[in-house]
CSV table of N, CA and C in Angstrom, one decimal:
chain,number,residue,atom,x,y,z
A,1,MET,N,-3.3,45.7,-17.8
A,1,MET,CA,-2.4,45.5,-18.6
A,1,MET,C,-3.4,45.4,-20.1
A,2,SER,N,-3.1,46.2,-21.1
A,2,SER,CA,-4.2,45.9,-22.0
A,2,SER,C,-2.8,44.9,-23.0
A,3,LEU,N,-3.3,44.1,-24.0
A,3,LEU,CA,-2.8,43.3,-25.3
A,3,LEU,C,-3.1,44.1,-26.4
A,4,PRO,N,-2.1,44.2,-27.3
A,4,PRO,CA,-2.0,44.8,-28.7
A,4,PRO,C,-3.4,43.9,-29.4
A,5,LEU,N,-3.6,44.5,-30.7
A,5,LEU,CA,-4.7,44.1,-31.2
A,5,LEU,C,-4.1,43.2,-31.8
A,6,ARG,N,-2.8,43.2,-32.6
A,6,ARG,CA,-2.2,42.0,-33.4
A,6,ARG,C,-2.0,41.0,-32.3
A,7,THR,N,-1.8,41.0,-31.1
A,7,THR,CA,-1.7,39.9,-30.3
A,7,THR,C,-3.0,39.0,-30.2
A,8,VAL,N,-4.2,39.6,-29.9
A,8,VAL,CA,-5.3,39.2,-29.8
A,8,VAL,C,-6.1,38.4,-31.2
A,9,LEU,N,-5.5,39.3,-32.3
A,9,LEU,CA,-5.9,38.6,-33.4
A,9,LEU,C,-5.0,37.4,-33.6
A,10,ALA,N,-4.0,37.5,-33.3
A,10,ALA,CA,-3.4,36.2,-33.6
A,10,ALA,C,-3.6,35.2,-32.7
A,11,CYS,N,-4.0,35.4,-31.1
A,11,CYS,CA,-4.5,34.3,-30.6
A,11,CYS,C,-5.6,33.6,-31.0
A,12,SER,N,-6.6,34.5,-31.6
A,12,SER,CA,-7.6,34.3,-31.6
A,12,SER,C,-7.9,33.3,-33.1
A,13,LEU,N,-6.8,33.7,-33.7
A,13,LEU,CA,-6.5,32.6,-35.3
A,13,LEU,C,-6.1,31.5,-34.9
A,14,CYS,N,-5.2,31.5,-33.8
A,14,CYS,CA,-4.5,29.9,-33.0
A,14,CYS,C,-5.5,29.2,-32.6
A,15,SER,N,-6.2,29.9,-32.3
A,15,SER,CA,-7.4,29.1,-31.4
A,15,SER,C,-8.3,28.4,-32.4
A,16,GLY,N,-8.6,29.4,-33.7
A,16,GLY,CA,-9.3,29.1,-34.8
A,16,GLY,C,-9.1,28.0,-35.5
A,17,LEU,N,-7.8,28.1,-35.8
A,17,LEU,CA,-7.1,26.8,-36.6
A,17,LEU,C,-7.1,25.4,-35.3
A,18,SER,N,-6.6,25.6,-34.3
A,18,SER,CA,-6.4,24.3,-33.7
A,18,SER,C,-8.1,23.5,-33.6
A,19,LEU,N,-9.0,24.4,-34.0
A,19,LEU,CA,-10.2,23.5,-33.9
A,19,LEU,C,-10.3,22.6,-34.9
A,20,CYS,N,-9.5,23.0,-36.4
A,20,CYS,CA,-9.2,22.2,-37.2
A,20,CYS,C,-8.7,20.6,-37.1
A,21,PHE,N,-8.3,20.6,-35.8
A,21,PHE,CA,-7.6,19.3,-35.2
A,21,PHE,C,-8.6,18.6,-34.5
A,22,LEU,N,-9.5,19.1,-33.8
A,22,LEU,CA,-10.3,18.3,-33.1
A,22,LEU,C,-10.7,17.2,-34.0
A,23,PRO,N,-11.4,17.1,-34.9
A,23,PRO,CA,-11.6,15.6,-35.5
A,23,PRO,C,-10.4,14.6,-35.5
A,24,LEU,N,-9.3,15.0,-35.5
A,24,LEU,CA,-8.2,13.7,-35.5
A,24,LEU,C,-8.4,12.6,-34.5
A,25,PRO,N,-8.5,13.1,-33.1
A,25,PRO,CA,-8.7,11.8,-32.5
A,25,PRO,C,-9.6,11.0,-32.6
A,26,CYS,N,-10.8,11.2,-33.4
A,26,CYS,CA,-11.8,10.4,-34.3
A,26,CYS,C,-11.3,9.9,-35.0
A,27,ALA,N,-10.4,10.4,-35.8
A,27,ALA,CA,-10.2,9.5,-37.4
A,27,ALA,C,-9.0,8.2,-36.7
A,28,LEU,N,-8.0,8.9,-35.7
A,28,LEU,CA,-7.4,8.0,-35.6
A,28,LEU,C,-7.8,6.7,-34.5
A,29,ALA,N,-9.0,6.8,-34.2
A,29,ALA,CA,-9.7,6.1,-33.1
A,29,ALA,C,-10.8,5.1,-33.9
A,30,GLY,N,-10.8,5.7,-35.5
A,30,GLY,CA,-12.2,4.8,-36.1
A,30,GLY,C,-13.5,5.5,-35.6
A,31,THR,N,-13.6,6.3,-35.2
A,31,THR,CA,-14.9,6.8,-34.9
A,31,THR,C,-15.6,7.8,-36.0
A,32,SER,N,-16.9,7.4,-36.3
A,32,SER,CA,-17.7,8.1,-37.8
A,32,SER,C,-17.3,9.9,-37.3
A,33,SER,N,-17.4,10.3,-36.2
A,33,SER,CA,-17.9,11.5,-36.0
A,33,SER,C,-17.8,12.3,-34.8
A,34,LEU,N,-16.6,13.1,-34.7
A,34,LEU,CA,-16.7,13.9,-33.1
A,34,LEU,C,-18.1,14.1,-32.5
A,35,MET,N,-18.6,14.9,-33.4
A,35,MET,CA,-20.1,15.2,-32.9
A,35,MET,C,-21.1,14.2,-32.7
A,36,THR,N,-20.9,13.0,-32.9
A,36,THR,CA,-21.8,11.7,-32.4
A,36,THR,C,-21.1,10.9,-31.2
A,37,GLN,N,-19.8,11.1,-30.8
A,37,GLN,CA,-19.0,10.2,-29.5
A,37,GLN,C,-19.3,11.0,-28.5
A,38,PRO,N,-19.6,10.0,-27.5
A,38,PRO,CA,-19.8,10.8,-26.2
A,38,PRO,C,-18.9,11.6,-25.6
A,39,THR,N,-17.9,11.8,-25.9
A,39,THR,CA,-16.8,12.4,-24.9
A,39,THR,C,-15.8,12.9,-26.3
A,40,LEU,N,-15.1,14.2,-25.8
A,40,LEU,CA,-14.2,14.9,-27.1
A,40,LEU,C,-13.3,14.0,-26.9
A,41,THR,N,-12.1,13.2,-26.3
A,41,THR,CA,-11.1,12.4,-26.2
A,41,THR,C,-11.3,11.1,-26.7
A,42,GLY,N,-12.6,11.2,-26.3
A,42,GLY,CA,-12.9,9.4,-27.1
A,42,GLY,C,-12.9,8.1,-25.7
A,43,ASN,N,-12.6,7.1,-26.4
A,43,ASN,CA,-12.3,6.4,-25.3
A,43,ASN,C,-11.3,5.4,-24.9
A,44,TRP,N,-10.2,6.0,-24.9
A,44,TRP,CA,-8.8,5.9,-24.9
A,44,TRP,C,-8.1,4.4,-25.0
A,45,GLY,N,-8.7,4.0,-26.4
A,45,GLY,CA,-8.4,2.4,-26.4
A,45,GLY,C,-9.2,1.8,-25.6
A,46,GLY,N,-10.4,2.0,-24.9
A,46,GLY,CA,-10.7,1.3,-23.8
A,46,GLY,C,-10.6,1.2,-22.6
A,47,GLN,N,-9.9,2.3,-22.2
A,47,GLN,CA,-9.4,2.7,-20.9
A,47,GLN,C,-10.9,2.9,-20.1
A,48,ARG,N,-11.0,4.0,-20.7
A,48,ARG,CA,-12.3,4.8,-20.0
A,48,ARG,C,-13.3,3.8,-19.4
A,49,GLN,N,-13.8,3.0,-20.5
A,49,GLN,CA,-14.8,2.6,-20.4
A,49,GLN,C,-14.6,1.3,-19.2
A,50,LYS,N,-13.6,0.9,-19.2
A,50,LYS,CA,-12.7,0.0,-18.4
A,50,LYS,C,-12.5,0.3,-17.1
A,51,LEU,N,-12.2,2.0,-16.9
A,51,LEU,CA,-12.1,2.8,-15.3
A,51,LEU,C,-14.0,2.5,-14.9
A,52,GLU,N,-14.9,3.3,-15.6
A,52,GLU,CA,-16.1,3.3,-15.5
A,52,GLU,C,-17.0,2.1,-14.7
A,53,GLU,N,-16.5,0.9,-15.7
A,53,GLU,CA,-16.9,-0.3,-15.4
A,53,GLU,C,-16.6,-0.8,-13.9
A,54,GLN,N,-15.3,-0.3,-13.5
A,54,GLN,CA,-14.5,-0.6,-12.1
A,54,GLN,C,-15.4,0.5,-10.8
A,55,GLY,N,-16.0,1.8,-11.4
A,55,GLY,CA,-16.3,2.6,-10.6
A,55,GLY,C,-15.8,4.1,-11.0
A,56,ILE,N,-15.1,4.2,-11.5
A,56,ILE,CA,-14.3,5.3,-11.8
A,56,ILE,C,-14.2,6.2,-12.9
A,57,LYS,N,-15.1,7.5,-12.9
A,57,LYS,CA,-15.4,8.1,-13.9
A,57,LYS,C,-14.4,9.7,-13.9
A,58,LEU,N,-13.5,9.4,-14.9
A,58,LEU,CA,-13.0,10.7,-15.3
A,58,LEU,C,-13.8,12.1,-15.6
A,59,THR,N,-13.7,13.2,-15.6
A,59,THR,CA,-14.3,14.4,-16.2
A,59,THR,C,-13.4,15.6,-16.4
A,60,GLY,N,-13.5,16.3,-17.2
A,60,GLY,CA,-12.8,17.9,-17.4
A,60,GLY,C,-13.7,18.5,-18.5
A,61,ASP,N,-13.1,19.8,-18.1
A,61,ASP,CA,-14.1,20.6,-19.1
A,61,ASP,C,-13.0,21.9,-19.3
A,62,TYR,N,-13.0,22.6,-20.6
A,62,TYR,CA,-12.2,23.7,-20.6
A,62,TYR,C,-13.4,24.7,-21.1
A,63,THR,N,-13.3,26.0,-20.5
A,63,THR,CA,-14.1,27.2,-20.6
A,63,THR,C,-13.1,28.5,-21.0
A,64,SER,N,-13.4,29.5,-22.2
A,64,SER,CA,-12.9,30.6,-22.3
A,64,SER,C,-13.6,31.6,-22.5
A,65,GLU,N,-13.1,32.8,-22.0
A,65,GLU,CA,-13.8,33.9,-22.6
A,65,GLU,C,-13.3,35.4,-23.1
A,66,THR,N,-13.4,35.9,-23.9
A,66,THR,CA,-12.3,36.8,-24.3
A,66,THR,C,-13.5,37.7,-24.6
A,67,LEU,N,-13.4,39.1,-23.7
A,67,LEU,CA,-14.1,40.4,-23.8
A,67,LEU,C,-13.7,41.6,-24.3
A,68,SER,N,-14.1,42.5,-25.6
A,68,SER,CA,-13.3,43.4,-25.6
A,68,SER,C,-14.7,44.5,-25.0
A,69,ASN,N,-13.7,45.9,-24.7
A,69,ASN,CA,-14.4,47.2,-24.5
A,69,ASN,C,-14.2,47.8,-26.0
A,70,LEU,N,-15.2,48.1,-26.4
A,70,LEU,CA,-15.0,49.2,-27.6
A,70,LEU,C,-15.5,50.4,-27.5
A,71,ASN,N,-16.0,50.8,-26.5
A,71,ASN,CA,-16.4,52.3,-26.2
A,71,ASN,C,-17.3,52.3,-24.7
A,72,GLY,N,-16.7,53.4,-24.0
A,72,GLY,CA,-17.2,53.6,-22.6
A,72,GLY,C,-16.1,53.1,-21.6
A,73,GLY,N,-16.6,53.3,-20.6
A,73,GLY,CA,-15.8,52.6,-19.3
A,73,GLY,C,-14.4,53.1,-19.3
A,74,ILE,N,-13.4,52.8,-18.7
A,74,ILE,CA,-12.2,52.8,-18.3
A,74,ILE,C,-11.7,53.3,-19.7
A,75,LYS,N,-11.4,52.4,-20.4
A,75,LYS,CA,-10.6,52.4,-21.6
A,75,LYS,C,-11.1,51.2,-22.2
A,76,ARG,N,-10.6,51.4,-23.6
A,76,ARG,CA,-10.6,50.2,-24.5
A,76,ARG,C,-9.8,48.9,-24.6
A,77,GLY,N,-10.1,48.1,-25.0
A,77,GLY,CA,-9.1,47.0,-24.9
A,77,GLY,C,-9.9,45.5,-25.0
A,78,THR,N,-9.0,44.6,-24.7
A,78,THR,CA,-9.8,43.2,-24.7
A,78,THR,C,-9.0,42.4,-23.3
A,79,ARG,N,-9.4,41.4,-22.9
A,79,ARG,CA,-9.4,40.6,-21.7
A,79,ARG,C,-9.8,39.3,-22.0
A,80,TYR,N,-8.5,38.4,-21.6
A,80,TYR,CA,-9.4,37.2,-21.9
A,80,TYR,C,-9.3,35.9,-20.6
A,81,ALA,N,-9.8,35.3,-20.3
A,81,ALA,CA,-9.9,34.6,-18.9
A,81,ALA,C,-10.1,33.0,-19.5
A,82,GLN,N,-9.9,32.1,-18.7
A,82,GLN,CA,-10.3,30.5,-18.9
A,82,GLN,C,-10.3,30.1,-17.6
A,83,GLN,N,-11.1,28.9,-17.6
A,83,GLN,CA,-11.5,27.5,-16.5
A,83,GLN,C,-10.7,26.5,-17.2
A,84,ILE,N,-10.0,25.4,-16.5
A,84,ILE,CA,-10.2,24.3,-16.5
A,84,ILE,C,-11.0,23.5,-15.3
A,85,ARG,N,-11.3,22.8,-15.5
A,85,ARG,CA,-12.0,21.8,-14.4
A,85,ARG,C,-11.8,20.3,-15.0
A,86,LEU,N,-11.3,19.5,-13.4
A,86,LEU,CA,-11.2,18.4,-13.5
A,86,LEU,C,-11.6,17.7,-12.4
A,87,GLY,N,-12.2,16.7,-12.7
A,87,GLY,CA,-12.9,15.8,-11.7
A,87,GLY,C,-12.9,14.4,-11.5
A,88,ALA,N,-13.1,13.6,-10.9
A,88,ALA,CA,-13.7,12.2,-10.6
A,88,ALA,C,-14.5,12.0,-10.1
A,89,GLN,N,-15.4,10.6,-9.9
A,89,GLN,CA,-16.5,10.5,-9.3
A,89,GLN,C,-15.7,8.8,-9.0
A,90,PHE,N,-16.2,8.6,-7.7
A,90,PHE,CA,-15.7,6.9,-7.3
A,90,PHE,C,-17.0,6.3,-6.7
A,91,ASP,N,-17.8,5.3,-7.6
A,91,ASP,CA,-18.7,4.9,-7.5
A,91,ASP,C,-18.4,3.8,-6.2
A,92,LEU,N,-18.8,3.8,-4.9
A,92,LEU,CA,-18.0,2.9,-3.9
A,92,LEU,C,-18.9,1.5,-3.9
A,93,SER,N,-19.8,1.7,-4.8
A,93,SER,CA,-20.4,0.3,-5.0
A,93,SER,C,-19.8,-0.6,-5.7
A,94,LYS,N,-19.3,0.0,-6.8
A,94,LYS,CA,-18.7,-0.9,-7.6
A,94,LYS,C,-17.6,-0.9,-7.1
A,95,LEU,N,-16.6,0.0,-6.5
A,95,LEU,CA,-15.1,-0.5,-6.1
A,95,LEU,C,-14.9,-1.1,-4.3
A,96,LEU,N,-16.3,-1.1,-3.9
A,96,LEU,CA,-15.8,-2.4,-2.7
A,96,LEU,C,-17.1,-3.3,-2.6
A,97,ASP,N,-17.4,-3.4,-3.8
A,97,ASP,CA,-18.2,-4.4,-3.9
A,97,ASP,C,-19.7,-4.7,-2.8
A,98,ILE,N,-20.3,-3.0,-2.5
A,98,ILE,CA,-21.3,-2.9,-1.3
A,98,ILE,C,-22.2,-2.5,-2.0
A,99,PRO,N,-23.4,-3.1,-1.7
A,99,PRO,CA,-24.8,-2.5,-2.4
A,99,PRO,C,-25.0,-0.9,-1.9
A,100,ASP,N,-25.6,-0.3,-2.8
A,100,ASP,CA,-26.0,1.1,-2.2
A,100,ASP,C,-24.9,1.7,-1.5
A,101,ALA,N,-23.8,1.8,-1.5
A,101,ALA,CA,-22.6,2.3,-0.7
A,101,ALA,C,-22.7,3.9,-1.3
A,102,GLY,N,-22.9,4.3,-2.6
A,102,GLY,CA,-22.8,5.8,-2.4
A,102,GLY,C,-21.8,6.2,-3.7
A,103,ARG,N,-21.5,7.5,-3.4
A,103,ARG,CA,-20.2,7.8,-4.6
A,103,ARG,C,-19.7,8.8,-4.0
A,104,VAL,N,-18.6,9.1,-4.3
A,104,VAL,CA,-17.6,10.0,-3.8
A,104,VAL,C,-17.1,10.9,-5.3
A,105,GLN,N,-17.4,12.3,-4.7
A,105,GLN,CA,-16.8,13.0,-6.2
A,105,GLN,C,-15.8,14.1,-6.0
A,106,VAL,N,-14.7,14.4,-6.3
A,106,VAL,CA,-13.6,15.4,-6.3
A,106,VAL,C,-13.6,16.3,-7.9
A,107,LEU,N,-13.5,17.4,-7.4
A,107,LEU,CA,-13.3,18.5,-8.5
A,107,LEU,C,-12.5,19.6,-8.1
A,108,VAL,N,-11.6,19.5,-8.9
A,108,VAL,CA,-10.3,20.8,-9.0
A,108,VAL,C,-10.7,21.8,-10.0
A,109,ASN,N,-10.7,23.0,-9.6
A,109,ASN,CA,-10.9,24.1,-10.7
A,109,ASN,C,-9.6,25.0,-11.0
A,110,ASP,N,-9.3,25.5,-12.1
A,110,ASP,CA,-8.1,26.3,-12.1
A,110,ASP,C,-8.5,27.7,-13.1
A,111,ARG,N,-8.3,28.5,-12.5
A,111,ARG,CA,-8.9,30.0,-13.3
A,111,ARG,C,-7.9,30.5,-13.3
A,112,ARG,N,-7.6,31.3,-15.0
A,112,ARG,CA,-6.7,32.0,-15.3
A,112,ARG,C,-7.2,33.4,-16.1
A,113,GLY,N,-6.4,34.4,-16.1
A,113,GLY,CA,-6.9,35.4,-17.4
A,113,GLY,C,-6.8,36.7,-16.4
A,114,HIS,N,-7.3,37.6,-17.2
A,114,HIS,CA,-7.7,39.2,-16.5
A,114,HIS,C,-9.0,39.5,-16.7
A,115,SER,N,-9.4,40.5,-15.8
A,115,SER,CA,-11.0,40.7,-15.8
A,115,SER,C,-10.9,42.0,-16.7
A,116,ALA,N,-12.0,42.0,-17.6
A,116,ALA,CA,-12.4,43.1,-18.4
A,116,ALA,C,-13.3,44.0,-17.3
A,117,THR,N,-13.9,43.3,-16.3
A,117,THR,CA,-14.8,44.3,-15.5
A,117,THR,C,-13.8,45.3,-14.7
A,118,GLU,N,-12.7,44.7,-14.1
A,118,GLU,CA,-11.6,45.6,-13.4
A,118,GLU,C,-10.6,46.5,-14.8
A,119,ASP,N,-10.3,46.3,-15.3
A,119,ASP,CA,-9.1,46.3,-16.3
A,119,ASP,C,-10.3,47.7,-17.4
A,120,LEU,N,-11.0,47.4,-17.8
A,120,LEU,CA,-11.2,48.2,-18.7
A,120,LEU,C,-12.6,48.5,-18.4
A,121,ILE,N,-13.4,48.0,-17.8
A,121,ILE,CA,-15.1,48.6,-17.8
A,121,ILE,C,-15.3,49.6,-16.0
A,122,GLY,N,-14.8,49.0,-15.4
A,122,GLY,CA,-14.9,49.6,-13.9
A,122,GLY,C,-16.1,49.7,-13.4
A,123,ASN,N,-16.9,48.5,-13.4
A,123,ASN,CA,-18.2,48.7,-12.6
A,123,ASN,C,-18.1,47.5,-12.0
A,124,ARG,N,-19.1,47.5,-11.1
A,124,ARG,CA,-19.3,46.2,-9.9
A,124,ARG,C,-19.6,44.8,-10.3
A,125,LEU,N,-20.6,44.4,-11.4
A,125,LEU,CA,-20.9,43.5,-11.8
A,125,LEU,C,-20.2,42.9,-12.9
A,126,SER,N,-19.8,41.5,-12.6
A,126,SER,CA,-18.9,41.0,-13.7
A,126,SER,C,-19.3,40.7,-15.0
A,127,ALA,N,-18.1,41.0,-16.0
A,127,ALA,CA,-18.9,41.0,-17.3
A,127,ALA,C,-18.5,39.6,-17.8
A,128,GLN,N,-17.5,39.2,-17.5
A,128,GLN,CA,-16.9,37.6,-17.5
A,128,GLN,C,-17.8,36.7,-16.6
A,129,GLU,N,-18.4,35.8,-17.3
A,129,GLU,CA,-18.6,34.8,-16.2
A,129,GLU,C,-17.7,33.8,-14.9
A,130,ILE,N,-16.8,33.7,-15.9
A,130,ILE,CA,-15.7,32.9,-15.6
A,130,ILE,C,-14.7,33.5,-14.8
A,131,TYR,N,-14.6,34.6,-14.9
A,131,TYR,CA,-13.6,35.1,-14.1
A,131,TYR,C,-13.4,35.2,-12.9
A,132,GLY,N,-12.4,34.8,-12.2
A,132,GLY,CA,-12.4,34.9,-10.5
A,132,GLY,C,-11.2,35.0,-9.8
A,133,GLY,N,-10.3,35.5,-10.7
A,133,GLY,CA,-9.0,35.6,-10.2
A,133,GLY,C,-7.9,34.6,-10.5
A,134,GLU,N,-6.6,34.6,-9.9
A,134,GLU,CA,-6.3,33.3,-10.9
A,134,GLU,C,-5.5,32.3,-9.5
A,135,TYR,N,-6.6,31.5,-10.0
A,135,TYR,CA,-6.2,30.4,-8.8
A,135,TYR,C,-6.4,29.1,-9.3
A,136,THR,N,-5.8,28.1,-8.6
A,136,THR,CA,-6.3,26.7,-8.4
A,136,THR,C,-6.8,26.2,-7.2
A,137,ARG,N,-8.2,25.4,-7.3
A,137,ARG,CA,-8.7,25.5,-6.1
A,137,ARG,C,-9.5,23.8,-6.1
A,138,LEU,N,-10.0,23.5,-4.7
A,138,LEU,CA,-10.6,22.2,-4.6
A,138,LEU,C,-12.1,22.8,-4.6
A,139,THR,N,-12.8,22.3,-5.9
A,139,THR,CA,-14.1,23.2,-6.0
A,139,THR,C,-15.4,22.0,-5.4
A,140,GLU,N,-15.0,20.6,-5.3
A,140,GLU,CA,-15.9,20.0,-4.7
A,140,GLU,C,-15.0,18.5,-4.4
A,141,LEU,N,-15.4,17.9,-2.9
A,141,LEU,CA,-15.5,16.9,-2.4
A,141,LEU,C,-16.5,16.2,-1.7
A,142,SER,N,-17.4,15.8,-2.2
A,142,SER,CA,-18.5,15.3,-1.4
A,142,SER,C,-18.7,13.5,-1.6
A,143,TYR,N,-19.9,13.5,-0.4
A,143,TYR,CA,-20.5,12.0,-0.8
A,143,TYR,C,-21.8,11.8,-1.1
A,144,GLN,N,-22.4,11.1,-1.6
A,144,GLN,CA,-23.3,11.0,-2.1
A,144,GLN,C,-23.9,9.6,-2.3
A,145,ARG,N,-25.3,9.7,-1.2
A,145,ARG,CA,-26.2,8.2,-1.1
A,145,ARG,C,-27.0,8.4,-1.6
A,146,ASN,N,-28.2,7.3,-2.1
A,146,ASN,CA,-29.4,7.3,-2.3
A,146,ASN,C,-29.9,6.6,-1.2
A,147,LEU,N,-31.4,7.2,-0.8
A,147,LEU,CA,-32.3,6.8,0.3
A,147,LEU,C,-33.1,6.4,-0.1
A,148,PHE,N,-33.4,5.3,0.5
A,148,PHE,CA,-34.6,4.6,0.0
A,148,PHE,C,-35.1,4.1,-1.2
A,149,SER,N,-34.7,5.0,-2.7
A,149,SER,CA,-35.0,4.7,-3.8
A,149,SER,C,-33.9,5.8,-4.2
A,150,PRO,N,-33.9,5.7,-5.5
A,150,PRO,CA,-33.1,6.4,-6.5
A,150,PRO,C,-33.6,7.9,-6.7
A,151,ASP,N,-34.6,8.0,-6.3
A,151,ASP,CA,-35.9,9.3,-6.5
A,151,ASP,C,-35.0,10.4,-5.1
A,152,LEU,N,-34.8,9.6,-4.1
A,152,LEU,CA,-34.3,10.8,-3.2
A,152,LEU,C,-32.7,10.0,-2.8
A,153,SER,N,-32.0,11.1,-2.9
A,153,SER,CA,-30.9,11.2,-2.6
A,153,SER,C,-30.1,12.3,-1.6
A,154,ALA,N,-29.0,12.2,-0.6
A,154,ALA,CA,-28.4,12.9,0.4
A,154,ALA,C,-26.9,13.1,-0.1
A,155,LYS,N,-26.5,14.5,-0.1
A,155,LYS,CA,-25.2,14.9,-0.5
A,155,LYS,C,-24.6,15.6,0.5
A,156,VAL,N,-23.2,15.3,1.1
A,156,VAL,CA,-22.9,16.0,2.2
A,156,VAL,C,-21.5,16.5,1.5
A,157,GLY,N,-20.5,17.3,2.2
A,157,GLY,CA,-19.3,17.4,1.9
A,157,GLY,C,-19.1,19.2,1.6
A,158,TYR,N,-18.0,19.4,0.9
A,158,TYR,CA,-17.7,20.5,0.3
A,158,TYR,C,-17.9,21.1,-0.8
A,159,MET,N,-19.1,22.0,-1.2
A,159,MET,CA,-19.7,21.7,-2.7
A,159,MET,C,-19.2,23.3,-3.0
A,160,VAL,N,-19.6,23.6,-4.2
A,160,VAL,CA,-19.7,25.5,-4.6
A,160,VAL,C,-21.2,25.2,-5.2
A,161,MET,N,-21.9,26.4,-5.3
A,161,MET,CA,-23.4,26.1,-5.7
A,161,MET,C,-23.0,26.1,-7.4
A,162,GLY,N,-22.3,26.5,-8.2
A,162,GLY,CA,-22.5,26.6,-9.4
A,162,GLY,C,-22.2,25.0,-9.8
A,163,THR,N,-21.5,24.3,-9.1
A,163,THR,CA,-21.5,22.7,-9.4
A,163,THR,C,-22.4,21.7,-9.4
A,164,GLU,N,-23.9,21.9,-8.8
A,164,GLU,CA,-25.0,21.1,-8.2
A,164,GLU,C,-26.0,22.2,-9.0
A,165,PHE,N,-26.1,23.4,-9.3
A,165,PHE,CA,-27.6,24.2,-9.7
A,165,PHE,C,-26.9,25.5,-10.6
A,166,CYS,N,-27.4,26.1,-11.5
A,166,CYS,CA,-27.3,26.6,-12.5
A,166,CYS,C,-26.2,26.0,-13.8
A,167,THR,N,-26.5,24.8,-13.9
A,167,THR,CA,-25.1,23.8,-14.9
A,167,THR,C,-25.9,23.2,-16.1
C-alpha cells in the first residue's frame, strides 16, 4: 500500500510543526531550555525525582523512520515505521531497604508501520532499522546485581541484544 505524496507531505508538515511545541513544557515548568534539562518531559512537578529517590525510574523513547524509494526496486513510494519503548527500573536496595539487593528492569516495545524493504525495494536486508512487524511485546524483564564491587555485575532474565549492546 503506497501513500499518496500529498499524505506524506501533510504528515511531514504536521510532524515538523509539532516540534514547535516541544519547548512548551519547559516554559510552563520555568526551565531555561529544553536542551539543557535531563529529560524531555521535565520533572513532573517533582514527582519524577521523588520516584527515583524511592527507587523507581521510568523511561521511554520514540523513534520514527520514513523511507522513500525514488528509483529502482519494485516500485517508487514512501513507507513509515515507528517504535515506542516504555520501561521501568526498580532499585531493590531502595525499595526493600536491603543493601546491594540489585535492580529489576522491565521494558515494553511497540512497533507499527510498513516496511519499505518488503513493499518497495524487494531485497533481503532491511532498509529501516526499527521495522519489525506490528506488535507490542515484552523486550526485557531482568535482574541485575553487583558482585564484589560496582565494576563487576551479573544480569539474568529475558533480554534482547539491542537493549544492552549497540545502544
